[in-house]
Short mmCIF file of C-alpha atoms in Angstrom, two decimals:
data_model
loop_
_atom_site.label_atom_id
_atom_site.label_comp_id
_atom_site.label_asym_id
_atom_site.label_seq_id
_atom_site.Cartn_x
_atom_site.Cartn_y
_atom_site.Cartn_z
CA MET A 1 -104.27 67.25 17.26
CA ASP A 2 -100.35 66.34 16.07
CA SER A 3 -98.75 63.17 16.69
CA PRO A 4 -95.36 63.44 17.93
CA LEU A 5 -93.38 62.62 16.06
CA LYS A 6 -89.55 61.23 16.84
CA PRO A 7 -86.40 63.46 15.16
CA SER A 8 -84.69 61.36 12.53
CA PRO A 9 -80.32 62.05 12.12
CA THR A 10 -80.17 64.35 9.82
CA PRO A 11 -77.75 64.22 7.06
CA PHE A 12 -76.63 65.99 7.68
CA THR A 13 -75.35 64.07 10.88
CA LYS A 14 -74.85 61.14 8.71
CA LYS A 15 -72.36 62.88 5.81
CA SER A 16 -70.73 64.12 8.68
CA LYS A 17 -69.75 60.90 9.74
CA LEU A 18 -68.44 59.80 7.33
CA ALA A 19 -66.80 62.07 6.01
CA LYS A 20 -64.48 61.41 9.26
CA THR A 21 -64.46 57.72 8.68
CA PHE A 22 -63.06 58.69 4.90
CA GLN A 23 -60.21 60.96 6.63
CA ARG A 24 -58.97 58.40 8.29
CA VAL A 25 -58.68 56.00 5.44
CA ILE A 26 -57.16 58.83 3.41
CA HIS A 27 -54.47 59.63 6.09
CA LEU A 28 -53.92 56.82 6.95
CA ASN A 29 -53.05 55.89 2.92
CA LYS A 30 -50.82 58.93 2.98
CA SER A 31 -48.81 57.22 5.07
CA THR A 32 -48.11 54.60 3.72
CA LYS A 33 -47.91 55.15 0.75
CA PRO A 34 -44.04 55.05 0.08
CA LEU A 35 -43.77 52.18 1.95
CA SER A 36 -45.32 50.46 -0.82
CA LYS A 37 -42.85 51.63 -3.34
CA ASN A 38 -39.29 51.25 -1.56
CA THR A 39 -38.90 47.86 -0.69
CA ALA A 40 -36.59 49.26 2.73
CA PHE A 41 -35.91 48.14 6.15
CA CYS A 42 -37.42 51.05 9.35
CA LEU A 43 -36.67 51.44 12.54
CA GLN A 44 -38.41 53.51 15.42
CA LEU A 45 -37.12 55.66 17.13
CA ALA A 46 -37.59 54.75 20.95
CA PRO A 47 -39.65 57.97 23.03
CA HIS A 48 -36.92 59.32 24.38
CA GLU A 49 -35.04 60.68 21.34
CA THR A 50 -34.83 64.13 20.43
CA LYS A 51 -33.91 64.76 17.37
CA PRO A 52 -35.33 62.66 14.86
CA ARG A 53 -34.57 59.89 12.03
CA PRO A 54 -36.21 58.83 9.06
CA ASN A 55 -37.58 56.02 10.10
CA CYS A 56 -37.61 53.77 6.34
CA PHE A 57 -33.88 53.40 4.88
CA ASN A 58 -34.26 52.60 1.39
CA ASN A 59 -32.42 51.08 -1.32
CA THR A 60 -33.22 53.39 -4.25
CA SER A 61 -31.85 56.44 -5.34
CA ASN A 62 -34.86 58.12 -5.70
CA SER A 63 -34.69 58.70 -2.04
CA ASN A 64 -34.71 61.33 -0.22
CA HIS A 65 -32.16 63.40 0.02
CA ASP A 66 -32.62 65.59 3.53
CA ASP A 67 -29.03 66.02 4.91
CA ASP A 68 -28.55 66.28 8.99
CA GLY A 69 -26.46 68.63 9.13
CA ASP A 70 -23.09 66.90 7.87
CA GLY A 71 -23.78 67.65 3.76
CA GLU A 72 -24.46 62.70 3.72
CA PRO A 73 -27.70 61.86 3.02
CA ASN A 74 -29.65 60.30 5.76
CA SER A 75 -30.16 56.85 3.85
CA ALA A 76 -26.74 55.89 2.92
CA ARG A 77 -25.51 56.79 6.42
CA ASN A 78 -28.71 54.70 8.08
CA ARG A 79 -27.16 51.71 5.38
CA ALA A 80 -23.76 52.46 6.39
CA ALA A 81 -24.83 52.00 9.94
CA ALA A 82 -27.31 49.04 9.23
CA ALA A 83 -24.44 46.49 7.32
CA ALA A 84 -22.09 47.38 10.93
CA PHE A 85 -24.65 46.48 13.14
CA VAL A 86 -24.91 43.08 11.06
CA ALA A 87 -21.37 42.30 10.36
CA LYS A 88 -20.70 42.96 14.03
CA LEU A 89 -23.31 40.11 14.62
CA PHE A 90 -21.66 37.46 12.06
CA ALA A 91 -18.00 38.46 13.62
CA ALA A 92 -20.18 37.92 17.87
CA VAL A 93 -21.68 34.30 16.35
CA SER A 94 -17.82 33.50 15.10
CA ALA A 95 -16.37 34.85 18.29
CA VAL A 96 -18.77 32.22 19.85
CA LYS A 97 -18.53 29.33 18.02
CA ALA A 98 -14.07 29.54 18.20
CA ALA A 99 -14.44 30.25 21.15
CA TYR A 100 -16.60 26.45 22.26
CA ALA A 101 -14.86 25.01 20.14
CA ASP A 102 -11.19 25.63 22.37
CA LEU A 103 -13.48 24.68 25.54
CA GLN A 104 -14.72 21.08 23.84
CA THR A 105 -11.11 20.75 22.76
CA ALA A 106 -9.56 21.03 26.35
CA GLN A 107 -12.55 17.88 27.48
CA PHE A 108 -10.59 15.56 25.93
CA PRO A 109 -7.95 15.25 26.18
CA TYR A 110 -9.05 16.78 29.75
CA ASP A 111 -7.48 19.47 30.61
CA GLY A 112 -8.79 22.29 34.63
CA GLY A 113 -6.94 24.81 33.18
CA ALA A 114 -7.55 24.92 29.20
CA ILE A 115 -10.22 24.26 30.59
CA GLN A 116 -11.04 27.46 32.91
CA SER A 117 -10.05 29.89 30.31
CA ALA A 118 -11.85 28.46 27.50
CA ASP A 119 -15.31 29.17 29.59
CA GLU A 120 -13.80 32.23 30.51
CA ALA A 121 -14.00 32.66 26.84
CA VAL A 122 -17.07 31.80 25.75
CA VAL A 123 -18.47 33.34 29.07
CA THR A 124 -17.30 37.24 27.56
CA GLU A 125 -18.40 36.51 23.26
CA LEU A 126 -21.86 35.92 24.38
CA ARG A 127 -22.10 38.80 26.82
CA SER A 128 -20.84 40.42 23.78
CA LEU A 129 -23.47 39.13 22.15
CA SER A 130 -25.80 39.67 24.28
CA GLU A 131 -24.48 43.04 23.98
CA LEU A 132 -25.57 43.51 20.88
CA LYS A 133 -29.30 42.21 21.07
CA GLN A 134 -29.94 44.99 23.08
CA ALA A 135 -28.52 47.59 21.40
CA PHE A 136 -31.08 46.25 18.62
CA PHE A 137 -33.59 46.65 20.81
CA LYS A 138 -32.91 49.90 22.40
CA LYS A 139 -31.92 50.68 18.32
CA ARG A 140 -28.57 52.10 19.22
CA ILE A 141 -26.79 50.20 16.13
CA TYR A 142 -25.09 53.53 15.26
CA SER A 143 -21.41 53.62 15.11
CA SER A 144 -19.10 55.87 14.20
CA PRO A 145 -17.27 55.91 11.57
CA PRO A 146 -19.44 52.66 9.97
CA HIS A 147 -16.89 51.47 7.54
CA VAL A 148 -14.07 51.41 10.58
CA THR A 149 -16.42 49.48 12.06
CA PHE A 150 -17.72 46.80 9.33
CA LEU A 151 -12.87 46.34 9.06
CA LEU A 152 -13.22 45.90 12.40
CA ALA A 153 -15.58 43.08 11.43
CA GLU A 154 -14.52 41.90 9.85
CA ILE A 155 -11.27 41.49 10.75
CA GLN A 156 -12.44 39.41 13.81
CA GLU A 157 -14.62 37.91 11.53
CA GLN A 158 -11.42 35.66 9.80
CA GLN A 159 -9.07 35.94 13.80
CA SER A 160 -11.86 33.42 14.59
CA LEU A 161 -12.27 31.05 11.91
CA ILE A 162 -8.31 30.93 11.39
CA LYS A 163 -8.51 30.56 15.24
CA MET A 164 -11.63 27.16 14.74
CA TYR A 165 -9.62 25.60 11.87
CA GLU A 166 -5.91 25.74 14.39
CA VAL A 167 -8.33 23.90 16.94
CA THR A 168 -9.34 21.68 14.65
CA MET A 169 -6.13 21.44 12.80
CA ARG A 170 -4.59 20.43 17.37
CA LYS A 171 -7.51 17.44 17.38
CA MET A 172 -7.11 15.78 14.41
CA ARG A 173 -2.81 15.49 14.42
CA SER A 174 -3.76 14.80 18.57
CA GLU A 175 -5.95 12.21 16.70
CA LEU A 176 -3.56 11.38 14.60
CA ASP A 177 -1.20 10.76 16.90
CA SER A 178 -3.14 8.65 19.53
CA LYS A 179 -3.74 6.12 16.63
CA GLU A 180 0.11 6.36 15.50
CA SER A 181 1.05 5.75 19.00
CA LYS A 182 -1.93 2.88 19.05
CA CYS A 183 -0.03 1.27 15.41
CA SER A 184 3.34 0.91 16.69
CA ILE A 185 1.94 -1.05 19.88
CA LEU A 186 0.52 -3.22 17.61
CA ARG A 187 3.28 -3.39 15.00
CA LYS A 188 5.13 -4.32 18.40
CA GLN A 189 2.66 -6.69 19.39
CA LEU A 190 2.39 -8.07 15.49
CA ASP A 191 6.34 -8.57 15.91
CA ASP A 192 6.35 -10.14 19.03
CA VAL A 193 4.37 -12.29 17.87
CA VAL A 194 5.52 -13.20 14.56
CA SER A 195 8.08 -14.77 16.03
CA HIS A 196 7.32 -16.58 18.89
CA ASN A 197 5.53 -18.09 15.90
CA LYS A 198 8.10 -18.89 13.81
CA SER A 199 10.35 -19.94 16.64
CA VAL A 200 7.15 -22.49 17.72
CA GLU A 201 7.49 -23.20 13.90
CA LYS A 202 11.42 -24.35 14.08
CA LYS A 203 10.96 -26.32 16.61
CA LEU A 204 7.78 -27.75 15.61
CA ASP A 205 9.38 -28.04 12.02
CA TYR A 206 12.20 -30.39 13.23
CA SER A 207 10.00 -32.60 16.87
CA GLY A 208 7.60 -33.10 13.13
CA GLN A 209 10.92 -33.70 10.77
CA PHE A 210 12.28 -35.54 13.18
CA SER A 211 9.00 -37.99 13.62
CA ILE A 212 8.05 -37.99 9.92
CA LEU A 213 11.96 -39.48 9.07
CA ASP A 214 12.03 -42.39 12.15
CA ASP A 215 8.72 -43.19 10.44
CA ILE A 216 8.80 -43.44 7.02
CA VAL A 217 12.62 -45.79 7.68
CA LYS A 218 10.81 -48.29 9.89
CA LEU A 219 7.82 -48.02 6.34
CA PHE A 220 10.79 -47.87 3.95
CA ASP A 221 12.35 -51.46 5.38
CA ALA A 222 8.56 -52.68 5.24
CA GLY A 223 8.01 -51.91 2.18
CA PRO A 224 7.82 -49.63 -1.05
CA GLY A 225 5.16 -48.10 1.49
CA GLY A 226 8.05 -45.87 2.81
CA PHE A 227 9.73 -44.32 -0.12
CA THR A 228 5.63 -43.50 -0.80
CA ALA A 229 5.88 -41.45 1.98
CA ALA A 230 9.44 -39.99 1.78
CA LEU A 231 9.17 -39.22 -1.71
CA ARG A 232 5.78 -36.45 -0.36
CA TYR A 233 7.72 -35.19 1.96
CA ALA A 234 10.27 -33.52 -0.40
CA VAL A 235 7.57 -32.37 -2.65
CA ARG A 236 6.02 -30.59 -0.02
CA SER A 237 9.21 -29.07 0.18
CA VAL A 238 9.19 -28.40 -3.00
CA ARG A 239 6.54 -26.58 -3.24
CA CYS A 240 7.15 -24.42 -0.99
CA PHE A 241 9.95 -23.66 -3.01
CA VAL A 242 7.59 -22.80 -5.78
CA LYS A 243 5.88 -20.27 -3.54
CA VAL A 244 8.45 -18.40 -2.43
CA MET A 245 9.72 -17.94 -6.12
CA ILE A 246 6.23 -17.07 -7.44
CA ARG A 247 5.77 -14.58 -4.60
CA GLU A 248 9.41 -13.11 -5.82
CA MET A 249 7.84 -13.38 -8.82
CA GLU A 250 5.75 -11.05 -8.31
CA SER A 251 7.84 -8.91 -6.52
CA SER A 252 9.93 -7.70 -9.16
CA ASN A 253 6.79 -7.39 -11.24
CA TRP A 254 6.80 -9.97 -13.95
CA ASP A 255 4.46 -12.00 -16.28
CA ILE A 256 3.09 -14.52 -14.28
CA SER A 257 1.67 -15.93 -17.25
CA ALA A 258 4.50 -16.02 -20.12
CA ALA A 259 6.84 -17.32 -17.28
CA ALA A 260 4.94 -20.12 -16.90
CA ASN A 261 4.00 -21.29 -21.29
CA ALA A 262 7.88 -20.46 -21.39
CA VAL A 263 8.31 -23.35 -18.97
CA VAL A 264 5.63 -25.28 -20.09
CA SER A 265 4.29 -24.17 -23.94
CA LYS A 266 0.80 -24.39 -25.48
CA VAL A 267 -1.16 -25.64 -22.52
CA VAL A 268 -4.08 -23.38 -21.48
CA PHE A 269 -4.66 -24.02 -17.84
CA SER A 270 -8.17 -24.42 -16.77
CA LYS A 271 -7.60 -22.15 -13.72
CA GLY A 272 -5.30 -19.12 -12.82
CA SER A 273 -4.07 -21.22 -9.57
CA HIS A 274 -2.35 -23.64 -11.41
CA ARG A 275 0.18 -22.32 -13.45
CA CYS A 276 1.71 -22.89 -10.69
CA PHE A 277 1.91 -26.83 -11.25
CA ALA A 278 4.16 -25.61 -14.60
CA PHE A 279 6.68 -24.08 -12.04
CA GLU A 280 6.84 -27.13 -9.99
CA SER A 281 7.17 -29.34 -13.15
CA PHE A 282 10.59 -27.06 -13.75
CA VAL A 283 12.08 -27.55 -10.83
CA CYS A 284 11.72 -31.32 -9.91
CA ARG A 285 12.81 -31.21 -12.80
CA GLU A 286 16.38 -30.22 -12.17
CA MET A 287 15.89 -31.71 -8.62
CA PHE A 288 15.71 -34.80 -9.73
CA ASP A 289 17.52 -35.34 -12.85
CA GLY A 290 20.03 -37.62 -11.75
CA PHE A 291 18.04 -39.34 -9.03
CA ASP A 292 18.52 -43.38 -10.50
CA SER A 293 22.66 -42.53 -10.14
CA HIS A 294 24.22 -43.27 -7.45
CA ASP A 295 26.17 -40.59 -7.32
CA PHE A 296 23.09 -37.79 -8.46
CA SER A 297 24.96 -37.75 -12.23
CA LEU A 298 26.81 -34.90 -9.56
CA PRO A 299 30.89 -33.63 -11.30
CA ASN A 300 32.87 -33.93 -8.63
CA GLU A 301 31.19 -37.01 -6.61
CA PRO A 302 33.26 -40.34 -6.96
CA LYS A 303 31.66 -43.14 -10.05
CA ASP A 304 31.83 -46.23 -7.71
CA GLU A 305 28.48 -47.58 -8.66
CA LYS A 306 28.87 -50.29 -6.20
CA ARG A 307 28.80 -48.03 -3.40
CA ARG A 308 27.57 -49.93 -0.29
CA GLY A 309 24.02 -48.86 0.94
CA PHE A 310 25.47 -48.53 4.33
CA ASP A 311 27.22 -45.54 2.72
CA PHE A 312 24.29 -43.92 2.40
CA GLY A 313 22.37 -44.48 5.26
CA ASP A 314 24.93 -42.79 7.41
CA ARG A 315 24.62 -40.47 5.15
CA PHE A 316 20.62 -39.60 5.77
CA LYS A 317 21.08 -40.40 9.66
CA GLU A 318 23.75 -37.50 8.93
CA LEU A 319 21.91 -35.52 7.80
CA LYS A 320 18.09 -35.88 9.20
CA ALA A 321 18.14 -33.98 11.91
CA VAL A 322 19.95 -30.87 11.44
CA ASN A 323 19.44 -27.29 10.15
CA PRO A 324 20.27 -27.59 5.90
CA VAL A 325 22.39 -24.30 5.72
CA ARG A 326 24.30 -24.99 9.45
CA PHE A 327 25.10 -28.55 7.90
CA LEU A 328 26.62 -27.18 5.02
CA LYS A 329 28.50 -23.76 7.19
CA THR A 330 30.59 -26.35 8.94
CA ASN A 331 30.99 -28.78 5.36
CA PRO A 332 31.11 -26.54 2.78
CA ASP A 333 33.01 -29.77 0.62
CA SER A 334 30.77 -32.58 0.92
CA GLY A 335 28.65 -34.22 -0.85
CA PHE A 336 25.63 -32.29 0.14
CA GLY A 337 27.64 -29.09 -0.21
CA ASN A 338 28.52 -29.87 -4.00
CA PHE A 339 24.76 -30.74 -4.81
CA VAL A 340 23.11 -27.90 -3.41
CA ARG A 341 25.80 -25.79 -5.10
CA SER A 342 25.25 -27.49 -8.89
CA LYS A 343 21.46 -28.37 -8.54
CA TYR A 344 21.44 -23.93 -7.70
CA MET A 345 23.26 -23.63 -10.46
CA ARG A 346 21.29 -25.50 -12.98
CA LEU A 347 18.19 -24.26 -11.03
CA VAL A 348 18.19 -20.02 -10.02
CA HIS A 349 19.55 -18.41 -13.44
CA PRO A 350 22.17 -15.32 -13.28
CA LYS A 351 19.11 -13.00 -14.38
CA MET A 352 16.37 -14.65 -12.32
CA GLU A 353 18.51 -13.45 -9.64
CA THR A 354 19.86 -10.27 -10.71
CA SER A 355 16.12 -10.20 -11.30
CA PHE A 356 15.56 -11.44 -7.36
CA SER A 357 18.30 -9.66 -5.24
CA GLY A 358 19.60 -6.71 -7.08
CA ASN A 359 22.76 -7.98 -8.51
CA LEU A 360 24.96 -11.86 -8.14
CA SER A 361 26.31 -11.43 -4.20
CA GLN A 362 24.08 -14.74 -3.65
CA ARG A 363 25.43 -16.90 -7.37
CA LYS A 364 28.52 -16.01 -6.32
CA MET A 365 28.95 -16.41 -3.08
CA ILE A 366 27.59 -19.75 -3.15
CA ASN A 367 30.03 -21.17 -5.94
CA ALA A 368 32.62 -19.44 -3.15
CA GLY A 369 31.70 -22.38 -0.95
CA GLU A 370 29.76 -20.06 1.29
CA TRP A 371 26.80 -20.15 2.08
CA PRO A 372 24.06 -17.21 2.60
CA GLU A 373 21.49 -16.78 5.60
CA THR A 374 18.06 -15.41 3.34
CA HIS A 375 15.40 -16.56 3.02
CA PHE A 376 14.99 -17.83 -0.89
CA PHE A 377 18.28 -19.74 0.28
CA ALA A 378 17.17 -20.78 3.24
CA ALA A 379 13.52 -22.53 1.53
CA PHE A 380 15.99 -23.54 -1.15
CA ALA A 381 17.89 -25.70 1.04
CA GLU A 382 15.71 -26.97 2.38
CA MET A 383 14.04 -28.84 -0.47
CA ALA A 384 17.48 -30.01 -1.40
CA LYS A 385 17.80 -31.71 2.15
CA ARG A 386 14.49 -33.45 1.67
CA VAL A 387 15.51 -34.48 -2.32
CA TRP A 388 19.10 -35.75 -1.03
CA LEU A 389 17.78 -37.85 2.30
CA LEU A 390 15.05 -39.33 -0.15
CA HIS A 391 17.74 -40.49 -2.28
CA CYS A 392 19.59 -42.02 0.64
CA LEU A 393 16.62 -43.57 1.89
CA ALA A 394 16.22 -46.01 -2.57
CA PHE A 395 19.71 -46.64 -2.30
CA SER A 396 19.60 -47.12 1.03
CA GLY A 397 18.60 -50.71 0.09
CA ASP A 398 19.79 -53.68 -2.67
CA GLN A 399 16.42 -52.60 -4.97
CA GLU A 400 17.26 -51.07 -8.88
CA VAL A 401 16.07 -47.66 -8.41
CA ASP A 402 14.10 -45.90 -11.68
CA MET A 403 12.57 -42.81 -12.50
CA PHE A 404 10.49 -42.66 -15.56
CA GLN A 405 8.73 -38.74 -16.77
CA VAL A 406 5.67 -38.75 -18.96
CA ARG A 407 5.87 -37.06 -21.69
CA ARG A 408 3.26 -35.34 -23.45
CA ASN A 409 0.20 -36.63 -25.87
CA CYS A 410 0.33 -39.90 -23.69
CA ARG A 411 -2.79 -41.38 -22.64
CA PHE A 412 -3.58 -41.23 -19.37
CA SER A 413 -3.04 -44.89 -17.58
CA GLU A 414 -3.85 -45.20 -13.91
CA VAL A 415 -1.55 -47.53 -12.96
CA TYR A 416 1.29 -45.62 -13.76
CA MET A 417 0.12 -41.75 -12.95
CA GLU A 418 -1.76 -39.60 -10.22
CA SER A 419 -3.59 -36.19 -11.90
CA VAL A 420 -2.68 -33.10 -10.21
CA ASN A 421 -6.20 -31.98 -12.15
CA ASP A 422 -8.84 -34.13 -11.65
CA ASP A 423 -11.63 -31.35 -13.95
CA ALA A 424 -9.31 -32.45 -17.19
CA PHE A 425 -12.16 -35.67 -16.39
CA ALA A 426 -15.74 -34.04 -16.68
CA ALA A 427 -15.94 -32.89 -20.61
CA GLY A 428 -15.77 -36.87 -21.70
CA GLU A 429 -19.03 -38.52 -20.55
CA GLY A 430 -18.75 -41.53 -18.71
CA GLY A 431 -15.51 -41.29 -18.31
CA ASP A 432 -14.43 -42.28 -21.75
CA GLY A 433 -13.42 -39.18 -22.94
CA ASP A 434 -9.52 -39.17 -24.52
CA VAL A 435 -7.76 -37.67 -21.61
CA ARG A 436 -3.60 -37.00 -22.46
CA VAL A 437 -0.56 -35.80 -20.44
CA ALA A 438 0.18 -31.96 -20.87
CA PHE A 439 2.69 -31.86 -18.50
CA THR A 440 4.84 -33.98 -16.11
CA VAL A 441 4.73 -32.28 -12.47
CA VAL A 442 6.21 -35.30 -10.24
CA PRO A 443 8.11 -37.86 -11.73
CA GLY A 444 7.01 -41.76 -11.32
CA PHE A 445 10.10 -44.13 -9.34
CA LYS A 446 9.88 -48.33 -9.86
CA ILE A 447 11.71 -49.44 -6.21
CA GLY A 448 12.80 -53.44 -7.66
CA LYS A 449 9.17 -54.05 -8.88
CA ALA A 450 7.01 -51.50 -6.94
CA VAL A 451 5.28 -48.82 -9.25
CA ILE A 452 4.47 -45.23 -7.89
CA GLN A 453 2.70 -43.32 -10.02
CA ALA A 454 4.09 -40.07 -11.93
CA GLN A 455 2.39 -36.49 -10.97
CA VAL A 456 1.16 -35.67 -14.28
CA TYR A 457 -0.83 -31.85 -15.70
CA LEU A 458 -3.60 -33.58 -17.99
CA LEU A 459 -5.11 -31.86 -21.61
CA PRO A 460 -8.64 -31.26 -21.21
CA ALA A 461 -11.16 -34.96 -21.76
CA VAL A 462 -11.84 -35.02 -25.21
CA ARG A 463 -15.74 -36.54 -26.30
CA PRO A 464 -15.43 -39.23 -28.59
CA ASP A 465 -17.63 -39.51 -31.88
CA ARG A 466 -21.20 -40.53 -31.51
CA CYS A 467 -23.86 -41.74 -34.28
#
């Protein structure tokens, strides 16, 4: 009895399934073969379009040359359409940026009308950008003719860039105007503060001078300490004038080091700031020259060495409470006027004055008995006033007055000298170094038996040789 057998799949069935699979693969490869050989920008057609267009725009020159009826290759036309669409897209983005920048500018400072106009422009440009987005999704990127669309998009983009530059310029101009306004306000406030400070300083200076000079007179009556205080008072004005003179030198592009070396030669200053001592030495040497004579060795003063002390006391009281320039204007031929004129001609060289002011008009005014109201001359007149008062104070008593200078290379003596640069002692060990004088800054005085030390600038100490 034959046993029942299950039907097995025939070779024909297996072969038909394999053939179908192979045919599908072959068909797929054929459809994708052009994509593997060429670089392309592919677009799919919308289902409702009746006239099919190429879906791949190759960049190679050997692409398909099928025409659509007007004689232009499809690939070239599609590339032009894509370029025009991209140009429109960039132009739309630039327009949005320009409109938004205009909106930001309208907010600071707040301008309601400008904000509303700029907001409408932003909305309009965003709507145009949205329309381009929808056109891309619906595959409606073609424009006729593409090259005109491309040029118009380029023009629109350049206009948007120009608008952004204009907005930026307006913003920067507004900020500049605001800062200039603030600067002008601050400048006016600074001028007011400086003017107020000058008036207060002038009041304090005059009131301080009265109290200082009154105290000096009391101290002088009690002993030589009053002359020392008056000398320090005068030296402060010398240093103020030297600062003014150095500022004028710097403004006139002088070589300060060369000028200092011309005053005191062959001196190496341990610090750059010490060069001012050279100019103080020069000013003191000229201003105190003739101090130990009754008439200050002035050319037009009467040679009466027996002048009584109360005359100098009267001169002191006459000048101590007034502004020196005002006093000179009302008393141009006084002894003090003769003193100022003589000292100015000796101290301020014509070349120096020409360098500072560009002419010699100030010198001619002083020589003719007129007195300028410049800052430079005001500082000089104040210094001359204090030196004059010191001279009056010194000769108001019956004691003999002598002035002395210390020569270069003299050994330093603590009895007769005071150092203005204590760092000169640093080179010596234990203070036993040989310290020498470079030059005298402020001269010393002998009032009767009392000695007022001279202020000197010292050379570096030399260490003694040791075995």
